[in-house]
Amino acid sequence: MRREPARYAEPVPYQFTHEDVAFLAGADGTAALEATAELALRPDTMVGDVQRLSQAYPGQQGALTATVLARRALAPRVAAAADWLLTEDAAQQATADAVARLRAQELARRCPGASVHDVTCSVGTELDSLLCQPDLGRVLGSDLDDVRLAMARHNVPGAALLRADALTATSRADVVIADPGRRAGARRTFRMSDTRPPLPDLLGVLRGRLAVVKCAPGVDYSLLRDEHGFTGQVQAISLDGGVREVCLWTLPGMAGRRATVVRSDGSGFEVDDTEPDDVGADAPGRWIVDPDGAVVRAGLVRHYAHRHGLWQLDPHLAYLTGDALPPGARGWPVLEEMRLSAKPLRKRLAQLDCGTLEITVRGVDIDPDQLRRQLKPAGTRSMTLVVARIGDRPTVYICDAGQRAEGTGPTGRPITGR
Ligand SMILES: C[S@@+](CC[C@H](N)C(=O)[O-])C[C@H]1O[C@@H](n2cnc3c(N)ncnc32)[C@H](O)[C@@H]1O
């Protein structure tokens, strides 16, 4: 008889109750959390750690362990969360504070004195940033999940909170912020109608109101416009090189596309589609430049190129080229260009003493690992191969190892939220 392959169930996140939140928020819970934070809580120590907790705090070991693990998961993104109450899912869904702060600052600048209602406030990450803006009016938070609301009450004591469905108008706040959930258990959902609440329904309810709605980086802009009548501004946001979200703004005067590049060291820049984008395509200059994912996602590669005096390698490619690496950008110094053919390429790389080899591919159907095995780099020099389709020809650019230019520099317009 054939055996079914073993199936391992995904671990079920701890389900917090109101009693848990009441305990954790009190003095005994705070002391118990401090003691729990001293434990490693690693897979190899977990059984012993939980046993110790169940002896010291009978019945509370699950809530204590889950809280400390969620705090650790969120700490790199939300500094204030060190003493927050939160669930594992809420930690995964929480907006990084560098991004939430920027959004709150922009709201305060565009709508001074405005009251703001976060209609999917969860445990309060965005509320915390909104409350730090003295130029904003009243800040209100709501969510369907009343355990998360109880946690938010502990985390952001200054916010007014209520349990409410985001699909029902429950306040007359000047501006509404919404961040529909994109996680179903451990999986992320990419379909607009699969978010909670569903994005299309939310956009319908918010039509005519001033709103800022977060959605998945992969959201289809044309579908938003053509099928859901969205006419505001689409903002793609990256943090430290990773595209985190796309944000839809319906504030007065906001339209088109914008890319916001945020780095945790405080640097960053913005580019939008009001800038010129007339750049050509030509042979490589000194550098091949890899624009930030937010610039690519917002469809602003040419605008970014124009700003920095770059040009395209090919009109269909997101890689740019130029004689200087723009401030903060990642790129590769070009040495020479070759046809994509393993044998001559292997010979040339050996002549150049190529050792560690990064291979980056755009528009060509090859497996970089397989190509690296064929090329057998055995020297000492760190190099990069940029493989790209130029016209209808797969082309290889032999480059030195990738570098990142410092800071935003004199030509990088700082983030102002235009
Ligand atoms: C992605 S989380 C929000 C995260 C939050 N912006 C943050 O940074 O911490 C989505 C939240 O929407 C809530 N939610 C789902 N459906 C809702 C609905 N119909 N009305 C209100 N809240 C809802 C969930 O309970 C969850 O807390």
Short mmCIF file of C-alpha atoms and ligand atoms in Angstrom, two decimals:
data_model
loop_
_atom_site.label_atom_id
_atom_site.label_comp_id
_atom_site.label_asym_id
_atom_site.label_seq_id
_atom_site.Cartn_x
_atom_site.Cartn_y
_atom_site.Cartn_z
CA MET A 1 0.00 0.00 0.00
CA ARG A 2 1.30 3.45 -0.95
CA ARG A 3 1.90 5.76 1.97
CA GLU A 4 0.58 9.29 1.94
CA PRO A 5 3.44 11.80 2.41
CA ALA A 6 3.48 13.13 5.96
CA ARG A 7 1.71 16.48 6.33
CA TYR A 8 2.78 18.89 8.99
CA ALA A 9 0.17 21.28 10.23
CA GLU A 10 1.23 24.94 10.41
CA PRO A 11 1.59 26.02 14.03
CA VAL A 12 -1.60 27.74 15.17
CA PRO A 13 -0.92 31.21 16.57
CA TYR A 14 -1.89 31.66 20.22
CA GLN A 15 -5.45 33.01 20.48
CA PHE A 16 -5.43 35.84 23.00
CA THR A 17 -8.50 36.48 25.15
CA HIS A 18 -9.65 39.58 27.01
CA GLU A 19 -8.56 37.88 30.24
CA ASP A 20 -5.03 37.50 28.81
CA VAL A 21 -4.93 41.19 27.87
CA ALA A 22 -6.19 42.23 31.33
CA PHE A 23 -3.49 40.10 33.00
CA LEU A 24 -0.67 41.23 30.69
CA ALA A 25 -1.59 44.91 31.02
CA GLY A 26 -1.52 44.77 34.85
CA ALA A 27 1.44 44.91 37.24
CA ASP A 28 1.67 41.10 37.63
CA GLY A 29 1.59 40.63 33.86
CA THR A 30 4.25 43.29 33.32
CA ALA A 31 6.56 41.56 35.80
CA ALA A 32 5.82 38.16 34.22
CA LEU A 33 6.60 39.55 30.75
CA GLU A 34 9.90 40.94 32.02
CA ALA A 35 10.82 37.50 33.36
CA THR A 36 9.72 35.84 30.10
CA ALA A 37 11.86 38.23 28.07
CA GLU A 38 14.91 36.82 29.89
CA LEU A 39 14.26 33.38 28.36
CA ALA A 40 15.74 32.32 25.03
CA LEU A 41 12.41 30.92 23.66
CA ARG A 42 14.33 29.26 20.81
CA PRO A 43 13.10 26.03 19.20
CA ASP A 44 15.73 24.05 21.14
CA THR A 45 14.86 25.66 24.52
CA MET A 46 11.11 26.14 24.05
CA VAL A 47 9.85 23.02 25.87
CA GLY A 48 11.93 23.76 28.98
CA ASP A 49 11.15 27.50 28.86
CA VAL A 50 7.40 26.92 28.63
CA GLN A 51 7.54 24.38 31.46
CA ARG A 52 9.30 26.93 33.65
CA LEU A 53 6.69 29.58 32.77
CA SER A 54 3.79 27.25 33.49
CA GLN A 55 5.20 26.58 36.97
CA ALA A 56 5.79 30.25 37.73
CA TYR A 57 2.62 31.61 36.04
CA PRO A 58 0.13 28.73 35.76
CA GLY A 59 -2.20 29.09 32.76
CA GLN A 60 -0.39 32.19 31.44
CA GLN A 61 2.52 30.52 29.66
CA GLY A 62 0.89 30.69 26.19
CA ALA A 63 0.07 34.41 26.38
CA LEU A 64 3.48 35.26 27.84
CA THR A 65 5.44 33.32 25.24
CA ALA A 66 3.36 34.64 22.31
CA THR A 67 3.68 38.25 23.52
CA VAL A 68 7.45 38.13 23.93
CA LEU A 69 7.94 36.43 20.56
CA ALA A 70 5.67 38.98 18.85
CA ARG A 71 7.55 41.87 20.50
CA ARG A 72 10.85 40.45 19.30
CA ALA A 73 9.47 40.05 15.77
CA LEU A 74 8.25 43.64 15.69
CA ALA A 75 11.21 45.31 17.45
CA PRO A 76 13.28 45.93 14.27
CA ARG A 77 10.34 47.72 12.62
CA VAL A 78 8.55 49.46 15.48
CA ALA A 79 10.80 50.80 18.23
CA ALA A 80 7.89 51.73 20.51
CA ALA A 81 6.64 48.13 20.55
CA ALA A 82 9.08 46.95 23.25
CA ASP A 83 6.31 47.06 25.87
CA TRP A 84 3.28 46.64 23.60
CA LEU A 85 0.66 43.94 23.74
CA LEU A 86 0.14 42.29 20.38
CA THR A 87 -0.53 39.04 18.58
CA GLU A 88 1.85 37.29 16.22
CA ASP A 89 -0.36 38.18 13.22
CA ALA A 90 -0.68 41.79 14.35
CA ALA A 91 3.13 42.02 14.56
CA GLN A 92 3.48 40.67 11.02
CA GLN A 93 0.87 43.10 9.70
CA ALA A 94 2.12 46.19 11.51
CA THR A 95 3.45 49.07 9.42
CA ALA A 96 7.12 49.85 10.04
CA ASP A 97 7.31 53.04 12.11
CA ALA A 98 9.65 54.76 9.61
CA VAL A 99 6.83 54.48 7.04
CA ALA A 100 3.92 55.20 9.42
CA ARG A 101 5.70 58.31 10.75
CA LEU A 102 6.30 59.64 7.26
CA ARG A 103 2.64 59.15 6.35
CA ALA A 104 1.49 60.88 9.55
CA GLN A 105 3.87 63.81 8.85
CA GLU A 106 2.55 64.14 5.32
CA LEU A 107 -1.04 64.13 6.57
CA ALA A 108 -0.23 66.81 9.14
CA ARG A 109 1.42 68.95 6.45
CA ARG A 110 -1.34 68.53 3.88
CA CYS A 111 -4.32 68.69 6.25
CA PRO A 112 -3.29 70.69 9.34
CA GLY A 113 -5.83 70.37 12.15
CA ALA A 114 -7.63 67.47 10.43
CA SER A 115 -9.22 64.73 12.50
CA VAL A 116 -8.09 61.27 11.38
CA HIS A 117 -9.87 57.94 11.73
CA ASP A 118 -7.83 54.73 11.28
CA VAL A 119 -10.64 52.28 10.46
CA THR A 120 -8.44 49.14 10.64
CA CYS A 121 -6.26 50.21 13.55
CA SER A 122 -5.27 46.74 14.85
CA VAL A 123 -2.94 47.16 17.85
CA GLY A 124 -2.27 50.82 17.03
CA THR A 125 0.93 51.24 15.00
CA GLU A 126 -0.42 53.97 12.72
CA LEU A 127 -2.35 55.54 15.61
CA ASP A 128 0.88 55.91 17.55
CA SER A 129 2.49 57.84 14.67
CA LEU A 130 -0.62 59.98 14.13
CA LEU A 131 -0.73 60.92 17.82
CA CYS A 132 2.88 62.15 17.60
CA GLN A 133 1.79 64.86 15.13
CA PRO A 134 0.79 67.97 17.09
CA ASP A 135 -0.57 69.56 13.89
CA LEU A 136 -3.26 66.92 13.48
CA GLY A 137 -6.67 67.12 15.16
CA ARG A 138 -8.43 64.28 16.97
CA VAL A 139 -7.19 60.74 16.31
CA LEU A 140 -9.71 57.89 16.34
CA GLY A 141 -9.10 54.16 15.84
CA SER A 142 -11.46 51.28 15.16
CA ASP A 143 -11.23 47.62 14.25
CA LEU A 144 -13.53 44.61 14.16
CA ASP A 145 -11.27 42.58 16.43
CA ASP A 146 -12.03 43.63 19.99
CA VAL A 147 -9.02 41.81 21.49
CA ARG A 148 -6.71 43.85 19.24
CA LEU A 149 -8.61 46.96 20.32
CA ALA A 150 -7.99 46.09 23.96
CA MET A 151 -4.30 45.76 23.11
CA ALA A 152 -4.37 49.13 21.28
CA ARG A 153 -5.91 50.70 24.41
CA HIS A 154 -2.80 49.60 26.31
CA ASN A 155 -0.35 50.51 23.54
CA VAL A 156 -1.64 53.97 22.57
CA PRO A 157 -3.53 55.33 25.55
CA GLY A 158 -4.14 58.71 23.89
CA ALA A 159 -6.32 57.41 21.05
CA ALA A 160 -10.12 57.24 21.10
CA LEU A 161 -11.07 53.64 20.18
CA LEU A 162 -14.22 51.85 19.17
CA ARG A 163 -15.22 48.50 17.69
CA ALA A 164 -16.61 49.12 14.22
CA ASP A 165 -16.79 47.71 10.71
CA ALA A 166 -14.67 49.71 8.27
CA LEU A 167 -17.38 49.18 5.66
CA THR A 168 -19.84 51.27 7.71
CA ALA A 169 -19.33 55.01 8.14
CA THR A 170 -18.91 55.46 11.89
CA SER A 171 -17.30 58.89 12.13
CA ARG A 172 -17.19 62.21 10.34
CA ALA A 173 -13.40 62.41 10.64
CA ASP A 174 -11.82 64.65 7.99
CA VAL A 175 -9.48 61.89 6.79
CA VAL A 176 -9.81 58.09 6.88
CA ILE A 177 -6.81 55.74 6.97
CA ALA A 178 -7.32 52.08 6.11
CA ASP A 179 -5.00 49.11 5.88
CA PRO A 180 -6.94 45.99 4.92
CA GLY A 181 -5.39 42.74 6.17
CA ARG A 182 -3.34 40.93 3.55
CA ARG A 183 -2.48 37.85 5.60
CA ALA A 184 -4.67 34.80 5.84
CA GLY A 185 -2.93 32.75 8.54
CA ALA A 186 0.72 32.43 7.49
CA ARG A 187 -0.02 33.13 3.81
CA ARG A 188 -0.20 36.51 2.12
CA THR A 189 -3.10 37.25 -0.14
CA PHE A 190 -2.64 39.23 -3.38
CA ARG A 191 -6.17 39.40 -4.77
CA MET A 192 -7.89 42.71 -4.07
CA SER A 193 -11.15 41.02 -3.11
CA ASP A 194 -9.40 38.63 -0.68
CA THR A 195 -8.20 41.33 1.69
CA ARG A 196 -10.10 41.96 4.92
CA PRO A 197 -12.08 44.11 4.50
CA PRO A 198 -12.15 43.59 0.69
CA LEU A 199 -10.32 46.46 -1.01
CA PRO A 200 -12.97 47.08 -3.71
CA ASP A 201 -15.73 47.37 -1.05
CA LEU A 202 -13.58 49.69 1.03
CA LEU A 203 -12.85 51.95 -1.96
CA GLY A 204 -16.59 52.03 -2.67
CA VAL A 205 -17.43 53.09 0.89
CA LEU A 206 -14.67 55.73 0.92
CA ARG A 207 -15.59 57.28 -2.44
CA GLY A 208 -15.88 61.04 -2.04
CA ARG A 209 -13.97 61.07 1.26
CA LEU A 210 -10.38 62.11 1.94
CA ALA A 211 -8.62 58.82 2.46
CA VAL A 212 -5.29 57.02 2.55
CA VAL A 213 -5.58 53.29 1.84
CA LYS A 214 -2.68 50.86 2.05
CA CYS A 215 -2.56 47.88 -0.25
CA ALA A 216 -0.25 45.15 -1.46
CA PRO A 217 2.84 46.18 -3.50
CA GLY A 218 1.60 44.03 -6.37
CA VAL A 219 -1.78 45.74 -6.70
CA ASP A 220 -2.90 46.28 -10.31
CA TYR A 221 -3.07 50.06 -10.90
CA SER A 222 -5.07 49.85 -14.11
CA LEU A 223 -7.67 47.61 -12.46
CA LEU A 224 -7.94 50.15 -9.65
CA ARG A 225 -8.63 52.94 -12.10
CA ASP A 226 -10.71 51.13 -14.72
CA GLU A 227 -12.82 48.87 -12.53
CA HIS A 228 -12.89 50.62 -9.18
CA GLY A 229 -12.89 54.24 -10.33
CA PHE A 230 -9.83 55.21 -8.30
CA THR A 231 -8.53 58.60 -9.52
CA GLY A 232 -6.22 59.64 -6.70
CA GLN A 233 -2.47 59.18 -6.32
CA VAL A 234 -0.74 55.82 -6.21
CA GLN A 235 2.38 55.85 -4.02
CA ALA A 236 4.83 52.92 -4.00
CA ILE A 237 6.92 52.85 -0.81
CA SER A 238 10.13 50.94 -0.17
CA LEU A 239 12.02 50.60 3.09
CA ASP A 240 15.72 49.73 2.92
CA GLY A 241 15.35 48.52 -0.65
CA GLY A 242 12.29 46.28 -0.17
CA VAL A 243 8.94 47.46 -1.59
CA ARG A 244 6.61 47.40 1.42
CA GLU A 245 3.33 48.77 0.22
CA VAL A 246 1.38 50.77 -2.27
CA CYS A 247 -0.66 53.57 -0.78
CA LEU A 248 -3.72 55.15 -2.41
CA TRP A 249 -4.30 58.84 -1.61
CA THR A 250 -7.49 60.77 -2.35
CA LEU A 251 -6.47 64.11 -0.84
CA PRO A 252 -7.10 67.27 -2.90
CA GLY A 253 -4.67 67.76 -5.76
CA MET A 254 -3.19 64.27 -5.49
CA ALA A 255 -3.10 62.24 -8.69
CA GLY A 256 -0.71 60.18 -10.78
CA ARG A 257 2.15 58.09 -9.42
CA ARG A 258 4.84 58.65 -6.81
CA ALA A 259 7.71 56.56 -5.50
CA THR A 260 8.92 57.08 -1.93
CA VAL A 261 12.24 55.52 -1.03
CA VAL A 262 12.79 55.32 2.74
CA ARG A 263 15.92 54.13 4.51
CA SER A 264 16.20 53.47 8.22
CA ASP A 265 19.26 55.74 8.41
CA GLY A 266 16.89 58.65 7.73
CA SER A 267 17.92 59.19 4.10
CA GLY A 268 15.56 58.73 1.18
CA PHE A 269 13.98 60.53 -1.74
CA GLU A 270 10.85 60.81 -3.80
CA VAL A 271 10.16 60.95 -7.51
CA ASP A 272 6.81 61.43 -9.23
CA ASP A 273 5.28 61.51 -12.67
CA THR A 274 5.20 65.30 -12.91
CA GLU A 275 8.94 65.17 -13.67
CA PRO A 276 10.23 64.87 -17.25
CA ASP A 277 10.91 61.36 -18.53
CA ASP A 278 12.48 61.91 -21.95
CA VAL A 279 15.51 59.65 -21.88
CA GLY A 280 16.93 57.50 -24.65
CA ALA A 281 18.32 53.97 -24.80
CA ASP A 282 21.97 53.40 -25.67
CA ALA A 283 25.16 51.46 -24.95
CA PRO A 284 26.25 51.35 -21.30
CA GLY A 285 28.15 54.15 -19.64
CA ARG A 286 30.52 53.59 -16.69
CA TRP A 287 27.74 52.12 -14.49
CA ILE A 288 24.70 49.90 -14.78
CA VAL A 289 22.20 51.25 -12.27
CA ASP A 290 19.53 49.21 -10.53
CA PRO A 291 16.77 51.67 -9.55
CA ASP A 292 15.02 51.15 -6.21
CA GLY A 293 12.02 48.78 -6.32
CA ALA A 294 9.60 51.60 -5.41
CA VAL A 295 10.72 53.55 -8.50
CA VAL A 296 10.23 50.46 -10.67
CA ARG A 297 6.90 49.57 -9.06
CA ALA A 298 5.57 53.12 -9.56
CA GLY A 299 6.57 53.01 -13.24
CA LEU A 300 8.97 55.94 -12.78
CA VAL A 301 12.24 54.47 -14.05
CA ARG A 302 12.51 56.98 -16.89
CA HIS A 303 11.64 59.93 -14.61
CA TYR A 304 14.36 58.82 -12.20
CA ALA A 305 16.79 58.40 -15.11
CA HIS A 306 16.07 61.90 -16.38
CA ARG A 307 16.65 63.41 -12.95
CA HIS A 308 20.07 61.79 -12.68
CA GLY A 309 21.27 62.13 -16.27
CA LEU A 310 21.00 58.37 -16.88
CA TRP A 311 19.71 56.52 -19.92
CA GLN A 312 18.17 53.12 -20.56
CA LEU A 313 20.00 50.03 -21.79
CA ASP A 314 16.81 49.02 -23.56
CA PRO A 315 13.38 50.72 -23.59
CA HIS A 316 11.81 47.60 -22.01
CA LEU A 317 14.32 47.14 -19.18
CA ALA A 318 14.27 48.64 -15.69
CA TYR A 319 18.11 48.70 -15.60
CA LEU A 320 19.57 52.10 -16.31
CA THR A 321 23.07 53.21 -17.17
CA GLY A 322 25.20 56.32 -16.84
CA ASP A 323 28.62 57.67 -15.99
CA ALA A 324 27.92 58.27 -12.29
CA LEU A 325 26.00 56.28 -9.70
CA PRO A 326 23.16 58.45 -8.30
CA PRO A 327 23.31 59.09 -4.56
CA GLY A 328 22.03 56.11 -2.57
CA ALA A 329 21.67 53.93 -5.69
CA ARG A 330 23.00 50.40 -6.20
CA GLY A 331 24.95 49.70 -9.36
CA TRP A 332 27.74 47.80 -11.05
CA PRO A 333 30.85 49.31 -12.71
CA VAL A 334 30.85 47.99 -16.29
CA LEU A 335 34.05 46.39 -17.61
CA GLU A 336 32.94 44.93 -20.92
CA GLU A 337 30.05 43.51 -22.92
CA MET A 338 29.79 40.00 -24.39
CA ARG A 339 27.36 37.65 -26.06
CA LEU A 340 25.64 35.15 -23.77
CA SER A 341 27.71 32.07 -24.59
CA ALA A 342 29.16 29.98 -21.75
CA LYS A 343 32.51 28.93 -23.27
CA PRO A 344 33.95 32.33 -24.29
CA LEU A 345 32.47 33.83 -21.14
CA ARG A 346 34.20 31.26 -18.94
CA LYS A 347 37.52 31.96 -20.65
CA ARG A 348 37.20 35.73 -20.27
CA LEU A 349 36.18 35.51 -16.59
CA ALA A 350 39.21 33.30 -15.89
CA GLN A 351 41.47 35.91 -17.57
CA LEU A 352 39.92 38.56 -15.33
CA ASP A 353 40.61 36.40 -12.23
CA CYS A 354 36.87 36.22 -11.42
CA GLY A 355 36.11 34.48 -8.10
CA THR A 356 32.86 35.29 -6.28
CA LEU A 357 30.31 35.86 -9.02
CA GLU A 358 26.90 37.49 -8.60
CA ILE A 359 24.62 36.94 -11.59
CA THR A 360 21.62 39.18 -12.06
CA VAL A 361 19.16 38.52 -14.89
CA ARG A 362 16.41 40.63 -16.50
CA GLY A 363 14.27 39.54 -19.43
CA VAL A 364 16.29 36.40 -20.27
CA ASP A 365 15.13 32.92 -19.36
CA ILE A 366 18.22 31.41 -17.73
CA ASP A 367 18.97 29.90 -14.35
CA PRO A 368 21.77 31.97 -12.71
CA ASP A 369 22.93 29.03 -10.55
CA GLN A 370 23.25 26.76 -13.56
CA LEU A 371 25.15 29.45 -15.48
CA ARG A 372 27.50 29.97 -12.51
CA ARG A 373 28.23 26.23 -12.45
CA GLN A 374 29.07 26.34 -16.17
CA LEU A 375 31.35 29.35 -15.72
CA LYS A 376 33.35 27.76 -12.84
CA PRO A 377 34.76 31.03 -11.42
CA ALA A 378 37.87 30.13 -9.40
CA GLY A 379 39.87 33.37 -9.07
CA THR A 380 40.02 36.05 -6.38
CA ARG A 381 38.13 39.04 -7.80
CA SER A 382 34.46 39.66 -6.83
CA MET A 383 32.45 40.37 -9.95
CA THR A 384 28.89 40.64 -11.26
CA LEU A 385 27.36 39.50 -14.52
CA VAL A 386 24.36 41.51 -15.60
CA VAL A 387 22.44 39.42 -18.11
CA ALA A 388 19.75 41.36 -19.97
CA ARG A 389 17.75 41.22 -23.18
CA ILE A 390 18.83 44.12 -25.38
CA GLY A 391 16.44 44.30 -28.31
CA ASP A 392 16.04 40.61 -29.13
CA ARG A 393 19.59 39.68 -28.06
CA PRO A 394 20.54 38.23 -24.66
CA THR A 395 23.59 40.27 -23.63
CA VAL A 396 26.07 39.94 -20.79
CA TYR A 397 27.74 42.89 -19.11
CA ILE A 398 30.82 41.86 -17.14
CA CYS A 399 31.02 44.18 -14.15
CA ASP A 400 32.94 44.60 -10.95
CA ALA A 401 31.08 43.78 -7.72
CA GLY A 402 27.99 45.87 -6.97
CA GLN A 403 28.31 49.04 -4.93
CA ARG A 404 25.91 51.40 -3.25
CA ALA A 405 26.52 55.15 -3.43
CA GLU A 406 26.31 57.09 -0.17
CA GLY A 407 23.30 59.12 0.99
CA THR A 408 20.76 61.10 -1.00
CA GLY A 409 23.36 63.68 -2.06
CA PRO A 410 22.79 67.03 -3.70
CA THR A 411 20.55 65.78 -6.53
CA GLY A 412 18.36 63.45 -4.47
CA ARG A 413 15.23 65.46 -3.69
CA PRO A 414 14.48 64.73 -0.03
CA ILE A 415 11.11 63.30 0.93
CA THR A 416 8.57 66.08 1.09
CA GLY A 417 5.40 64.29 0.07
CA ARG A 418 4.48 66.42 -2.96
C1 LIG B 1 -3.30 44.86 8.24
S1 LIG B 1 -4.13 45.01 9.76
C2 LIG B 1 -3.89 46.71 10.12
C3 LIG B 1 -2.52 46.96 10.64
C4 LIG B 1 -2.30 48.34 11.15
N1 LIG B 1 -2.40 49.33 10.12
C5 LIG B 1 -0.92 48.43 11.78
O1 LIG B 1 -0.02 49.02 11.18
O2 LIG B 1 -0.74 47.85 12.85
C6 LIG B 1 -5.80 44.90 9.28
C7 LIG B 1 -6.79 45.04 10.43
O3 LIG B 1 -8.11 45.13 9.85
C8 LIG B 1 -9.02 44.54 10.75
N2 LIG B 1 -10.25 44.28 9.99
C9 LIG B 1 -10.52 43.28 9.12
N3 LIG B 1 -11.76 43.46 8.60
C10 LIG B 1 -12.25 44.60 9.13
C11 LIG B 1 -13.46 45.32 8.97
N4 LIG B 1 -14.41 44.91 8.14
N5 LIG B 1 -13.63 46.45 9.69
C12 LIG B 1 -12.65 46.89 10.54
N6 LIG B 1 -11.50 46.25 10.73
C13 LIG B 1 -11.29 45.12 10.04
C14 LIG B 1 -8.30 43.32 11.26
O4 LIG B 1 -8.84 42.91 12.50
C15 LIG B 1 -6.85 43.87 11.37
O5 LIG B 1 -6.59 44.32 12.68
#
